[in-house]
Tab-separated table of C-alpha atoms in Angstrom:
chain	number	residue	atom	x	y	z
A	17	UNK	CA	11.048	1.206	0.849
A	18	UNK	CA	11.792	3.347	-2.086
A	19	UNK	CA	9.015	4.656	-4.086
A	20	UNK	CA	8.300	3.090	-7.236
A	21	UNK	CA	9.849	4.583	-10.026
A	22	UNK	CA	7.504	5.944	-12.556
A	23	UNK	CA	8.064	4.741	-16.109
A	24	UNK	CA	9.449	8.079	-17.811
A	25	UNK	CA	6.368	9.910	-19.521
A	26	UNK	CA	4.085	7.671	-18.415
A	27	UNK	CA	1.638	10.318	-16.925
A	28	UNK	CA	2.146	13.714	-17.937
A	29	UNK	CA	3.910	15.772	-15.871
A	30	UNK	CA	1.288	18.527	-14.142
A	31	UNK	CA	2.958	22.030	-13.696
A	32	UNK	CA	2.417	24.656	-11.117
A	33	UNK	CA	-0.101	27.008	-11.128
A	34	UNK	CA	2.901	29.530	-11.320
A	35	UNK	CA	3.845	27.922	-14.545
A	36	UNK	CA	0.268	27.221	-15.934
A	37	UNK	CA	-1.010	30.761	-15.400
A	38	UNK	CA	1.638	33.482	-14.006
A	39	UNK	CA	3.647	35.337	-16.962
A	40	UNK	CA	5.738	36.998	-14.876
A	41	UNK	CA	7.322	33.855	-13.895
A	42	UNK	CA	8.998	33.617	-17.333
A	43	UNK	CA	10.763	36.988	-16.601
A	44	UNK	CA	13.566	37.077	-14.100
A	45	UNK	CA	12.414	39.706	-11.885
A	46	UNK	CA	14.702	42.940	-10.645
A	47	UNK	CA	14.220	42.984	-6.833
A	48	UNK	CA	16.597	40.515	-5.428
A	49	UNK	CA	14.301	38.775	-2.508
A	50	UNK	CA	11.475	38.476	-5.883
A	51	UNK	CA	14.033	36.909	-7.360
A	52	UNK	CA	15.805	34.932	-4.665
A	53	UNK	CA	12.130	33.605	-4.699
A	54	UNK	CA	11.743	33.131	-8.010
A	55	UNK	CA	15.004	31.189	-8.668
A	56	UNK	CA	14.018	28.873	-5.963
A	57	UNK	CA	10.936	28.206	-7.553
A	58	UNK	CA	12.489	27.215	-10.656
A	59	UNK	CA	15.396	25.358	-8.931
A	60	UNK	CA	12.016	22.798	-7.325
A	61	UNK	CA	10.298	22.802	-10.789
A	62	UNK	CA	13.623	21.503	-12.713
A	63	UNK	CA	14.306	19.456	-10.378
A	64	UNK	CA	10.879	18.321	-10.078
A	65	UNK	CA	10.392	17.901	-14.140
A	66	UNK	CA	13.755	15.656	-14.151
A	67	UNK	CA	12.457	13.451	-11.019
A	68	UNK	CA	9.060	13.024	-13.525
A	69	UNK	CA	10.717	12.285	-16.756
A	70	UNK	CA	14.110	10.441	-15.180
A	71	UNK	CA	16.239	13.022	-16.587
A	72	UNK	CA	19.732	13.268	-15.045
A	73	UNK	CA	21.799	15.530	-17.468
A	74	UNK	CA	19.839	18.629	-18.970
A	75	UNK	CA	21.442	20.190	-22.230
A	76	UNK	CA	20.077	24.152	-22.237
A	77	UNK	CA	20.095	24.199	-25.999
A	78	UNK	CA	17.621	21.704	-26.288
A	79	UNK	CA	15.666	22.056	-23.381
A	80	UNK	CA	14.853	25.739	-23.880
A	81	UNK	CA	11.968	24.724	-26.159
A	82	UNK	CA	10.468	21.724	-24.000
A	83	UNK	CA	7.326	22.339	-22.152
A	84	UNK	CA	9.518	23.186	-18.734
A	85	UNK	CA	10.962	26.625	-20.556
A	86	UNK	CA	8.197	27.468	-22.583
A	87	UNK	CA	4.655	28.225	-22.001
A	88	UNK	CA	2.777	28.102	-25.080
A	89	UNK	CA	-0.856	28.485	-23.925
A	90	UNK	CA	0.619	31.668	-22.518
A	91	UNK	CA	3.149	32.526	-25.294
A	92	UNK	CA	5.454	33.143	-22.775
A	93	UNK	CA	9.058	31.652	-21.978
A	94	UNK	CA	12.079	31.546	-20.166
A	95	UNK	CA	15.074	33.072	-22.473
A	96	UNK	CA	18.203	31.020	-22.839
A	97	UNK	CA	20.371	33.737	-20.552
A	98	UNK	CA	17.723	33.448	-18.144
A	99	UNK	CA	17.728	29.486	-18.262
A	100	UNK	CA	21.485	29.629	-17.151
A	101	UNK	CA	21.371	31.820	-14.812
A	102	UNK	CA	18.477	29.678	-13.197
A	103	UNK	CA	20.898	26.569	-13.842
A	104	UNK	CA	24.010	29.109	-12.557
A	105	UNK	CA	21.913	30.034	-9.124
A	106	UNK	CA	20.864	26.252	-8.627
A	107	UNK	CA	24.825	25.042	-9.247
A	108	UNK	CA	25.782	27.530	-5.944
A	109	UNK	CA	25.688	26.549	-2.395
A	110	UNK	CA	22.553	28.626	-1.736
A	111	UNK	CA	21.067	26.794	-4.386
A	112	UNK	CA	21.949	23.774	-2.890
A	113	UNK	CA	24.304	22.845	-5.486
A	114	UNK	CA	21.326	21.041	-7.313
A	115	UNK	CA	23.240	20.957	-10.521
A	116	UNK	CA	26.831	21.119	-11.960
A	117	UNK	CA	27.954	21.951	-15.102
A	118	UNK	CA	30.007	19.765	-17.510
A	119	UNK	CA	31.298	19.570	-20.683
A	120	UNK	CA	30.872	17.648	-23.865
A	121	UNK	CA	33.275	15.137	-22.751
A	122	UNK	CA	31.593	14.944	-19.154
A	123	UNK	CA	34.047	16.727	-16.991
A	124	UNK	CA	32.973	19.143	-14.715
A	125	UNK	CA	33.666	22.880	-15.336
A	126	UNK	CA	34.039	25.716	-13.438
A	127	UNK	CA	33.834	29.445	-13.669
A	128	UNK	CA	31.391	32.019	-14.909
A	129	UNK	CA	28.571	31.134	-17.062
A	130	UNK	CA	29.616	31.032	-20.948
A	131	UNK	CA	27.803	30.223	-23.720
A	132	UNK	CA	30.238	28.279	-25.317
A	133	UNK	CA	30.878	26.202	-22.091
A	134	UNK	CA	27.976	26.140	-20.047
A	135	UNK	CA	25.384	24.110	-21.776
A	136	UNK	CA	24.927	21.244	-20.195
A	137	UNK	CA	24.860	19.793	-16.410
A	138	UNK	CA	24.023	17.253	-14.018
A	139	UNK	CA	20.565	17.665	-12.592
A	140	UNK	CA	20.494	16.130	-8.812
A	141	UNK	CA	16.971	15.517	-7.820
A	142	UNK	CA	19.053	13.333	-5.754
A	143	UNK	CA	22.413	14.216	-4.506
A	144	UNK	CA	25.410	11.532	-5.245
A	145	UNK	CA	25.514	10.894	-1.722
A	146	UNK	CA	21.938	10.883	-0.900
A	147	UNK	CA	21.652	8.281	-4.409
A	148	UNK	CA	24.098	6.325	-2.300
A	149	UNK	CA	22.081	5.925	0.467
A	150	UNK	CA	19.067	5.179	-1.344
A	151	UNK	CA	21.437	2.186	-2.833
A	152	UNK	CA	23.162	0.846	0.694
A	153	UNK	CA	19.349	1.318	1.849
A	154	UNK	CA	18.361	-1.532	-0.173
A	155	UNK	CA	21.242	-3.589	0.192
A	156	UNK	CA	20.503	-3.452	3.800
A	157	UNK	CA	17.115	-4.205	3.885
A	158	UNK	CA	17.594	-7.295	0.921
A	159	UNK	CA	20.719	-8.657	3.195
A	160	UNK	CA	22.795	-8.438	0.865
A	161	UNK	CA	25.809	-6.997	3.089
A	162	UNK	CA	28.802	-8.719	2.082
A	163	UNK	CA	27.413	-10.197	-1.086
A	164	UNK	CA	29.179	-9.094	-4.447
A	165	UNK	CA	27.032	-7.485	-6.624
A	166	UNK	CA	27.570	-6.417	-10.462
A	167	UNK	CA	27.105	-3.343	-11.427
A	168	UNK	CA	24.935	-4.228	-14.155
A	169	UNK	CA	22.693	-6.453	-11.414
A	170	UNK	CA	22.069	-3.426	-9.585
A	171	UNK	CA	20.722	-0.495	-12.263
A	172	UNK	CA	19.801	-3.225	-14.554
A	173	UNK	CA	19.235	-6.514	-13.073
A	174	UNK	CA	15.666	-7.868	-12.248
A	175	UNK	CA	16.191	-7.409	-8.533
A	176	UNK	CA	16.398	-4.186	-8.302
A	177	UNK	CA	13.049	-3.632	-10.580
A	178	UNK	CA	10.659	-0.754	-9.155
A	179	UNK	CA	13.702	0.603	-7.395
A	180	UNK	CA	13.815	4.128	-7.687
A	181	UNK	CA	17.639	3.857	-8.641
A	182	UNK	CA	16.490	1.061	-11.709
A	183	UNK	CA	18.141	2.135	-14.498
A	184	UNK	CA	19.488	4.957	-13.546
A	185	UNK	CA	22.625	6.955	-15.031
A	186	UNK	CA	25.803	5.184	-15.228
A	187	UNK	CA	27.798	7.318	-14.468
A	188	UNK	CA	25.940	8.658	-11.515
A	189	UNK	CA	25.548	5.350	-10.328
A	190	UNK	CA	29.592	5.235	-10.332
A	191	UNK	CA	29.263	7.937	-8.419
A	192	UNK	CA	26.523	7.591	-6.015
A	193	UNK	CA	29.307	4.508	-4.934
A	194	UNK	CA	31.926	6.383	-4.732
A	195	UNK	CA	30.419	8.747	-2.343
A	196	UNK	CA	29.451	5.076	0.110
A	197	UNK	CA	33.694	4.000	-0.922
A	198	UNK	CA	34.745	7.212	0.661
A	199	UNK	CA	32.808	6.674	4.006
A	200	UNK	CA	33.978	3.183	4.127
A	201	UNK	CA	30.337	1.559	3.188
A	202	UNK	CA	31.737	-0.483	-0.002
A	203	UNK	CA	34.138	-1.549	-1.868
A	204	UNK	CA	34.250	-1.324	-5.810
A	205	UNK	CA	36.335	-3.999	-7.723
A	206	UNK	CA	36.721	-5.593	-11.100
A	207	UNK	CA	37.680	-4.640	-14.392
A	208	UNK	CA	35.883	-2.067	-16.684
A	209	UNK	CA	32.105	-2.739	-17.993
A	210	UNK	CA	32.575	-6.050	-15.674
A	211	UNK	CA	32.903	-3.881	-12.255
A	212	UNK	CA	31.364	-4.871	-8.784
A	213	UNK	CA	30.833	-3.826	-5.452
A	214	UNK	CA	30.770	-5.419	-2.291
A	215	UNK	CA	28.744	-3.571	1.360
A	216	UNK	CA	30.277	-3.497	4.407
B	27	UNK	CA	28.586	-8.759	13.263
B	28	UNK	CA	32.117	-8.648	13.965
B	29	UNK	CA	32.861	-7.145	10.873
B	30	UNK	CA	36.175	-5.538	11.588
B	31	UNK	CA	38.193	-3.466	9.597
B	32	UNK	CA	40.595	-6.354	8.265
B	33	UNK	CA	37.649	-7.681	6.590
B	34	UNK	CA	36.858	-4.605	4.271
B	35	UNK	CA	39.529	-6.272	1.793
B	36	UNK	CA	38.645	-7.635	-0.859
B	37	UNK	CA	39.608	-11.371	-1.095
B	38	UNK	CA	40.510	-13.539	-4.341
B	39	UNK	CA	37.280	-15.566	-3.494
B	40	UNK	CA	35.473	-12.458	-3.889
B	41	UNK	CA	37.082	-11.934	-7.739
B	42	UNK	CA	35.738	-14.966	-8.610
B	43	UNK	CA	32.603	-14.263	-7.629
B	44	UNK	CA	31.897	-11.525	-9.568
B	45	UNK	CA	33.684	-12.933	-12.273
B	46	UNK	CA	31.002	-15.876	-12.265
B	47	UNK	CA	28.109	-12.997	-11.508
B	48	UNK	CA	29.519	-10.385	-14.541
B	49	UNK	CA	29.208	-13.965	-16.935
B	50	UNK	CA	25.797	-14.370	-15.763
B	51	UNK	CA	24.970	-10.458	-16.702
B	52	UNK	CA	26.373	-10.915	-20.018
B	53	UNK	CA	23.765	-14.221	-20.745
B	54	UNK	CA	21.281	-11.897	-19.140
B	55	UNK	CA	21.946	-9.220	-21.792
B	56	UNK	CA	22.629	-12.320	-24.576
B	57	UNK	CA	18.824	-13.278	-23.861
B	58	UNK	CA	17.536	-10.081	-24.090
B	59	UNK	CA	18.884	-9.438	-27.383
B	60	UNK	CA	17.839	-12.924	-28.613
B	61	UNK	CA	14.389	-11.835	-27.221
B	62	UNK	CA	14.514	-8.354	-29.554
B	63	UNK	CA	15.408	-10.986	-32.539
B	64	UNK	CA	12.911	-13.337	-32.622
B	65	UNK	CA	10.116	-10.589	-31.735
B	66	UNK	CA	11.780	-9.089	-35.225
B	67	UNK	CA	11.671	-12.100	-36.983
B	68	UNK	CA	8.304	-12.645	-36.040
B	69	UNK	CA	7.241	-9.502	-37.057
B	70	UNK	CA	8.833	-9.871	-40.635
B	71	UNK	CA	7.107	-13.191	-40.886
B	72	UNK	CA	3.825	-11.489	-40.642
B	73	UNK	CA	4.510	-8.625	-42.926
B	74	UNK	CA	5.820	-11.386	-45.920
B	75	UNK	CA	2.567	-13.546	-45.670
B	76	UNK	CA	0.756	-10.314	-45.852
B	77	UNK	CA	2.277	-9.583	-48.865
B	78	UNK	CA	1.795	-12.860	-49.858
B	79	UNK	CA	6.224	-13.917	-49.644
B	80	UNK	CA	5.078	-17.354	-48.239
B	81	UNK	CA	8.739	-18.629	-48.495
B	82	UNK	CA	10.568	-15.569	-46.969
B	83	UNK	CA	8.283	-15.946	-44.171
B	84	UNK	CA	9.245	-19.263	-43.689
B	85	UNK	CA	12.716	-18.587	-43.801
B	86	UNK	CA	12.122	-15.637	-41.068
B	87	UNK	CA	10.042	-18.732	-38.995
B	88	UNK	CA	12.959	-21.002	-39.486
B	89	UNK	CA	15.301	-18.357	-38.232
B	90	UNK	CA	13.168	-17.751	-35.569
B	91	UNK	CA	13.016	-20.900	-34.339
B	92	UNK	CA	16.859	-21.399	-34.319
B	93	UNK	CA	17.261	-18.697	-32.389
B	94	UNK	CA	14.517	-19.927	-29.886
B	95	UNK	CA	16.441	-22.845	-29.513
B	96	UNK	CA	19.282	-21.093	-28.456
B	97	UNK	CA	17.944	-19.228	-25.905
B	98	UNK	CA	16.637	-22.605	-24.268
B	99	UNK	CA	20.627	-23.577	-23.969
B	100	UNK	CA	21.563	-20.224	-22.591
B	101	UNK	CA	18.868	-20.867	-19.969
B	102	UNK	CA	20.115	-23.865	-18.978
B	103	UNK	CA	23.523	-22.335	-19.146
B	104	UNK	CA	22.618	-20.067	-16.976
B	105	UNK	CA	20.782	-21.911	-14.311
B	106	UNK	CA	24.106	-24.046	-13.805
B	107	UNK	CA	26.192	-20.933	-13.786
B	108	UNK	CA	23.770	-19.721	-11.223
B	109	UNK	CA	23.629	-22.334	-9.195
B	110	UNK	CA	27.578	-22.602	-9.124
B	111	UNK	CA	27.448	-18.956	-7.783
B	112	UNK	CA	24.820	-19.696	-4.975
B	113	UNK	CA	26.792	-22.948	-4.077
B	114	UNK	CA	30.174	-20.626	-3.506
B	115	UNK	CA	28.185	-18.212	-1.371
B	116	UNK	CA	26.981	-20.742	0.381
B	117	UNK	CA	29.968	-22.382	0.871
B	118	UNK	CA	31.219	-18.572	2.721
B	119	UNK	CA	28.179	-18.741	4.580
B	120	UNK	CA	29.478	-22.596	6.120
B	121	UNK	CA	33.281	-21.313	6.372
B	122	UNK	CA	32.032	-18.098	8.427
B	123	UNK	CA	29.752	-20.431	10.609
B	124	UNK	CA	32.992	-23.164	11.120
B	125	UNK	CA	34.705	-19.937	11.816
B	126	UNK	CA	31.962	-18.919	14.409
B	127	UNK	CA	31.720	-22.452	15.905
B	128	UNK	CA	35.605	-22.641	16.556
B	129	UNK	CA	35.735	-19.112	18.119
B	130	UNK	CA	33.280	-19.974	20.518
B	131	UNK	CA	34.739	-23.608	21.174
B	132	UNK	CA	37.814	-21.858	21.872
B	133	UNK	CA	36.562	-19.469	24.409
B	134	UNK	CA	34.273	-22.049	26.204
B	135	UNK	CA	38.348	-24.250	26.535
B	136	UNK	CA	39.184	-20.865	28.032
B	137	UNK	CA	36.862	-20.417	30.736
B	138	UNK	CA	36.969	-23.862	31.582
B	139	UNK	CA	40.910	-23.915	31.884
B	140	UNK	CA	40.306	-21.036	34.049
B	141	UNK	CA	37.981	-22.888	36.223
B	142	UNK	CA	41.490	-25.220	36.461
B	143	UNK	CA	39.237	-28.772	35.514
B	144	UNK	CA	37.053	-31.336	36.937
B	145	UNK	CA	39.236	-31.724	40.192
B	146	UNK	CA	39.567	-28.381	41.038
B	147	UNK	CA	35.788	-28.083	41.086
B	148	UNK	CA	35.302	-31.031	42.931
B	149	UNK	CA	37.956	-30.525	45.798
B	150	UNK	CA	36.597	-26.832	45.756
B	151	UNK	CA	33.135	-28.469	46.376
B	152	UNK	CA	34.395	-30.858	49.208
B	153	UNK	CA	35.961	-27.484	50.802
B	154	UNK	CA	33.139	-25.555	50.441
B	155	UNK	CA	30.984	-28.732	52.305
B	156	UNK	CA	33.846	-29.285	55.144
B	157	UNK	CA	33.368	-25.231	55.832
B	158	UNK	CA	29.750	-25.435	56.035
B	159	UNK	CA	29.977	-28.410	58.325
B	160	UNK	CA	32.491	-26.760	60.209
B	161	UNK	CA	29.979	-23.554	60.723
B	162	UNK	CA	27.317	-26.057	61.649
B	163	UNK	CA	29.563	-26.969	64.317
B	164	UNK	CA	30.388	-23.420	65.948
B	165	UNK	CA	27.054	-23.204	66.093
B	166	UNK	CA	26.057	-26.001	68.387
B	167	UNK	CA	28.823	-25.367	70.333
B	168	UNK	CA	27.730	-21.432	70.757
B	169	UNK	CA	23.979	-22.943	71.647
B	170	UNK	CA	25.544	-25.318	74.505
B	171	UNK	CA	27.309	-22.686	76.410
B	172	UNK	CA	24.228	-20.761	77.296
B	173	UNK	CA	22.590	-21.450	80.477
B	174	UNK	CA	19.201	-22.628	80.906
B	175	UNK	CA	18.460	-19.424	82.531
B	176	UNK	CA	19.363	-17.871	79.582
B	177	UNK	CA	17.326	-19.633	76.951
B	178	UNK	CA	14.148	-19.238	79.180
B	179	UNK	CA	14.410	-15.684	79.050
B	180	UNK	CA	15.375	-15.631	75.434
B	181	UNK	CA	12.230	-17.982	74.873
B	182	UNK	CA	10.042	-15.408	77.451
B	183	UNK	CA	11.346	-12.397	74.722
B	184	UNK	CA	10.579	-14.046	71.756
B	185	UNK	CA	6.838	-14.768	73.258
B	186	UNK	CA	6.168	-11.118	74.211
B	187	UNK	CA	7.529	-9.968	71.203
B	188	UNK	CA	5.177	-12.694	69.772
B	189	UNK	CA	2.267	-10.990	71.764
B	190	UNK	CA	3.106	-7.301	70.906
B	191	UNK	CA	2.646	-8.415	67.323
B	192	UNK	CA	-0.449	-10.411	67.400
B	193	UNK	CA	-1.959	-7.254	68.935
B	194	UNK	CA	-1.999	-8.871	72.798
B	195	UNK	CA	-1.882	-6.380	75.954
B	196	UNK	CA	1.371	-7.231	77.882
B	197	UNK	CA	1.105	-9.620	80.601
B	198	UNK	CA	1.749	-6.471	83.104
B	199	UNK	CA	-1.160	-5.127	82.074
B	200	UNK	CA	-3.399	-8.608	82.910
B	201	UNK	CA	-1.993	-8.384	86.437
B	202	UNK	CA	-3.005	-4.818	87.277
B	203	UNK	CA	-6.978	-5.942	86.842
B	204	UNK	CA	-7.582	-7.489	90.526
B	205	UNK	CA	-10.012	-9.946	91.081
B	206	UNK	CA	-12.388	-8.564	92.967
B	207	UNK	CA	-15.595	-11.023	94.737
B	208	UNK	CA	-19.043	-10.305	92.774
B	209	UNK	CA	-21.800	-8.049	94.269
B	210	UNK	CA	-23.504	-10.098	96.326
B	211	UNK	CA	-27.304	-11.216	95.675
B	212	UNK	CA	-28.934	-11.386	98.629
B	213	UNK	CA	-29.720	-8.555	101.312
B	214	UNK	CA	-27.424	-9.408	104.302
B	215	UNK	CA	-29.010	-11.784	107.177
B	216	UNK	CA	-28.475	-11.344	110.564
B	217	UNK	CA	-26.331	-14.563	111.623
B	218	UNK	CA	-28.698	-15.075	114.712
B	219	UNK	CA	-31.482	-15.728	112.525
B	220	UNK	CA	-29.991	-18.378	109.287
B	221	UNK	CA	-30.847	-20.975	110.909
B	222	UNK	CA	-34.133	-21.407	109.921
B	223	UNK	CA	-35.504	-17.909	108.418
B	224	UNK	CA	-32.665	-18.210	105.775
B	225	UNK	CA	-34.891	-20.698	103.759
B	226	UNK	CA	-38.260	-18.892	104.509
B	227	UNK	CA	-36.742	-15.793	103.267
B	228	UNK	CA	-36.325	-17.480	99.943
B	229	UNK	CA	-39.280	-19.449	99.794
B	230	UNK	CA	-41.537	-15.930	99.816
B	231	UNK	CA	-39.183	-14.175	98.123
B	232	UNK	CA	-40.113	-16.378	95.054
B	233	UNK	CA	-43.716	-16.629	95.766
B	234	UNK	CA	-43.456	-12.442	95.670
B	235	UNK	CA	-41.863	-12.860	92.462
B	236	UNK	CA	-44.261	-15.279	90.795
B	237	UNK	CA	-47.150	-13.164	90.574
B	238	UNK	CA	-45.290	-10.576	88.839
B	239	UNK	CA	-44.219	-12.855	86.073
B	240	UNK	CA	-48.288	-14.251	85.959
């Protein structure tokens, strides 16, 4: 089974001892294995801060001030530029493509790092296709192969409560079945805001 | 599960399913809102008798209460609607097991066709019982031709082999120990003299030996 998701906020989210009580962290560092380092590092602690407070989009604007960029006990914090290029290292393949960039209407942009452009992006704690198989998971084990299910039954339904995909992101949710449509696990059908899906 | 690659379609039946299921959602989502309304209403209610609006928190009540009551219909409305949806699937669940019954129906006509019917298996037994018989036959007949010569050494075989197992010496080896008389007893007599000495011989032979044993 799943773990149980956490109610966002419900228990404050602890920080490393890196970001409690290491100022240098806050400062990209020059030597590139320091920094490969340090980048990964910050790639685990978004990623771990979303997990914690069920974020799936991050906007950098107003992020940069939360708790995860800045350090006030220590007066210290990560700059915007430095934020990005975080975000830009973690949206690579070395970074493990743990986040993608996307505009204000949603769609996914590519290219260098702009201001203007690059504000905002999908956080995957959880990979589309590894949401998917956290979904066709629980299908399996409830028996519901074959069985039509709504999409609103399955983020939002009481079934799936204390499912760690509960109320989760639409649109990643669209996704996260679209990854199981491609490799032949479902089907999705129906009209939109009434759609369904059906595992094979 | 035989779940081949025709059935990854999906089927009209289907449709209507989630058609029924997306209704369902939307009663869900009715009730909740409801839910938010009366817990408002409820709320205002309180906050006018505080500040002493008896009437406007009787008309919040009264509101309140209507709105209660609908949510008992939509319950209701959606325990049929429910139950509607469980009866189709349950219905799918019958027409795959029909489905399942008929396959194997099918299949078990099939073999049995191939066994060609009833007849077949009983002339097929009769044959199989006039062959036996027929063996039995060849058999006695093989048994009678031997000669009783034969048999008694077969028979003598069998019983050494018998012996060799049982952990018995051959029956050469018995006839190699001869026979032989015992040591005998008494010192040799001179023939002249058994006539009568024999029996006096004896006589203090034993008294010799008495005293010993006193």
């Amino acid at each position: 089974m799943s773990q149980p998701s956490p109610s966002p906020s419900s228990t404050p989210f602890k920080f490393p001892t890196y970001h409690a009580s290491y100022p240098p962290f806050f400062t990209l560092q020059p030597n590139t294995s320091t920094l490969t380092a340090q980048y990964r590092k910050w790639s685990r602690l978004i990623q771990r801060y979303c997990r914690h407070h069920r974020l799936y989009k991050l906007s950098l604007t107003s992020t940069i001030d939360s708790p995860l960029f800045k350090n006030t006990e220590l007066k210290k914090r990560l700059s915007l530029q430095d934020a990005r290029s975080v975000l830009e290292w973690m949206s690579r393949d070395e970074g493990g493509r743990r986040i993608e960039w996307v505009d204000q209407k949603g769609r996914v942009v590519d290219g260098r790092p702009r201001e203007d452009t690059h504000d905002t992006c999908w956080v995957f704690w959880k990979r589309p296709e590894e949401w998917g198989d956290v979904i066709a998971a629980w299908v399996e084990e409830t028996g519901q192969k074959g069985v039509v299910l709504t999409f609103y039954e399955l983020v939002n339904g009481e079934g799936t409560r204390g499912e760690e995909f509960h109320g989760m992101d639409q649109e990643l949710f669209r996704r996260a079945l679209s990854t199981l449509v491609k490799r032949g696990k479902a089907q999705v059908f129906g009209g939109e805001g009434a759609e369904g899906t059906k595992f094979f | 599960m035989g779940n081949t690659p025709s059935t990854h379609k999906i089927s009209a039946q289907d449709r209507a399913i989630l058609d029924m299921k997306n209704q369902r959602d939307k009663l869900h989502q009715y009730q909740k809102r409801i839910t938010v309304i009366t817990d408002r209403e409820t709320s205002i209610a309180r906050e006018c008798l505080t500040r002493g609006d008896k009437s406007k928190a009787l008309l919040a009540l009264r509101r309140k209460k209507f709105q209660e009551s609908l949510l008992a219909k939509t319950d209701a409305q959606l325990q049929t609607l429910e139950e509607l949806t469980a009866s189709v699937e349950f219905a799918q669940v019958q027409k795959d097991v029909v489905f399942g019954l008929q396959q194997g129906t099918g299949v078990l006509k099939q073999i049995h066709a191939e066994m060609g019917g009833i007849e077949n298996v009983e002339k097929l037994m009769g044959e199989s019982e006039d062959a036996r018989a027929y063996q039995r036959e060849v058999s006695e007949m093989l048994r009678g031709e031997m000669s009783n010569q034969d048999e008694d050494e077969v028979e003598d075989e069998l019983k050494k082999m018998l012996g060799v197992i049982n952990g018995v010496k051959e029956p050469d080896a018995v006839e190699a120990t001869v026979d032989y008389p015992n040591v005998p007893q008494q010192e040799p007599v001179y023939a002249g003299k058994l006539k009568q000495g024999g029996e006096q011989n004896t006589r203090a032979r034993q008294r010799a030996a008495e005293p010993m044993l006193a």
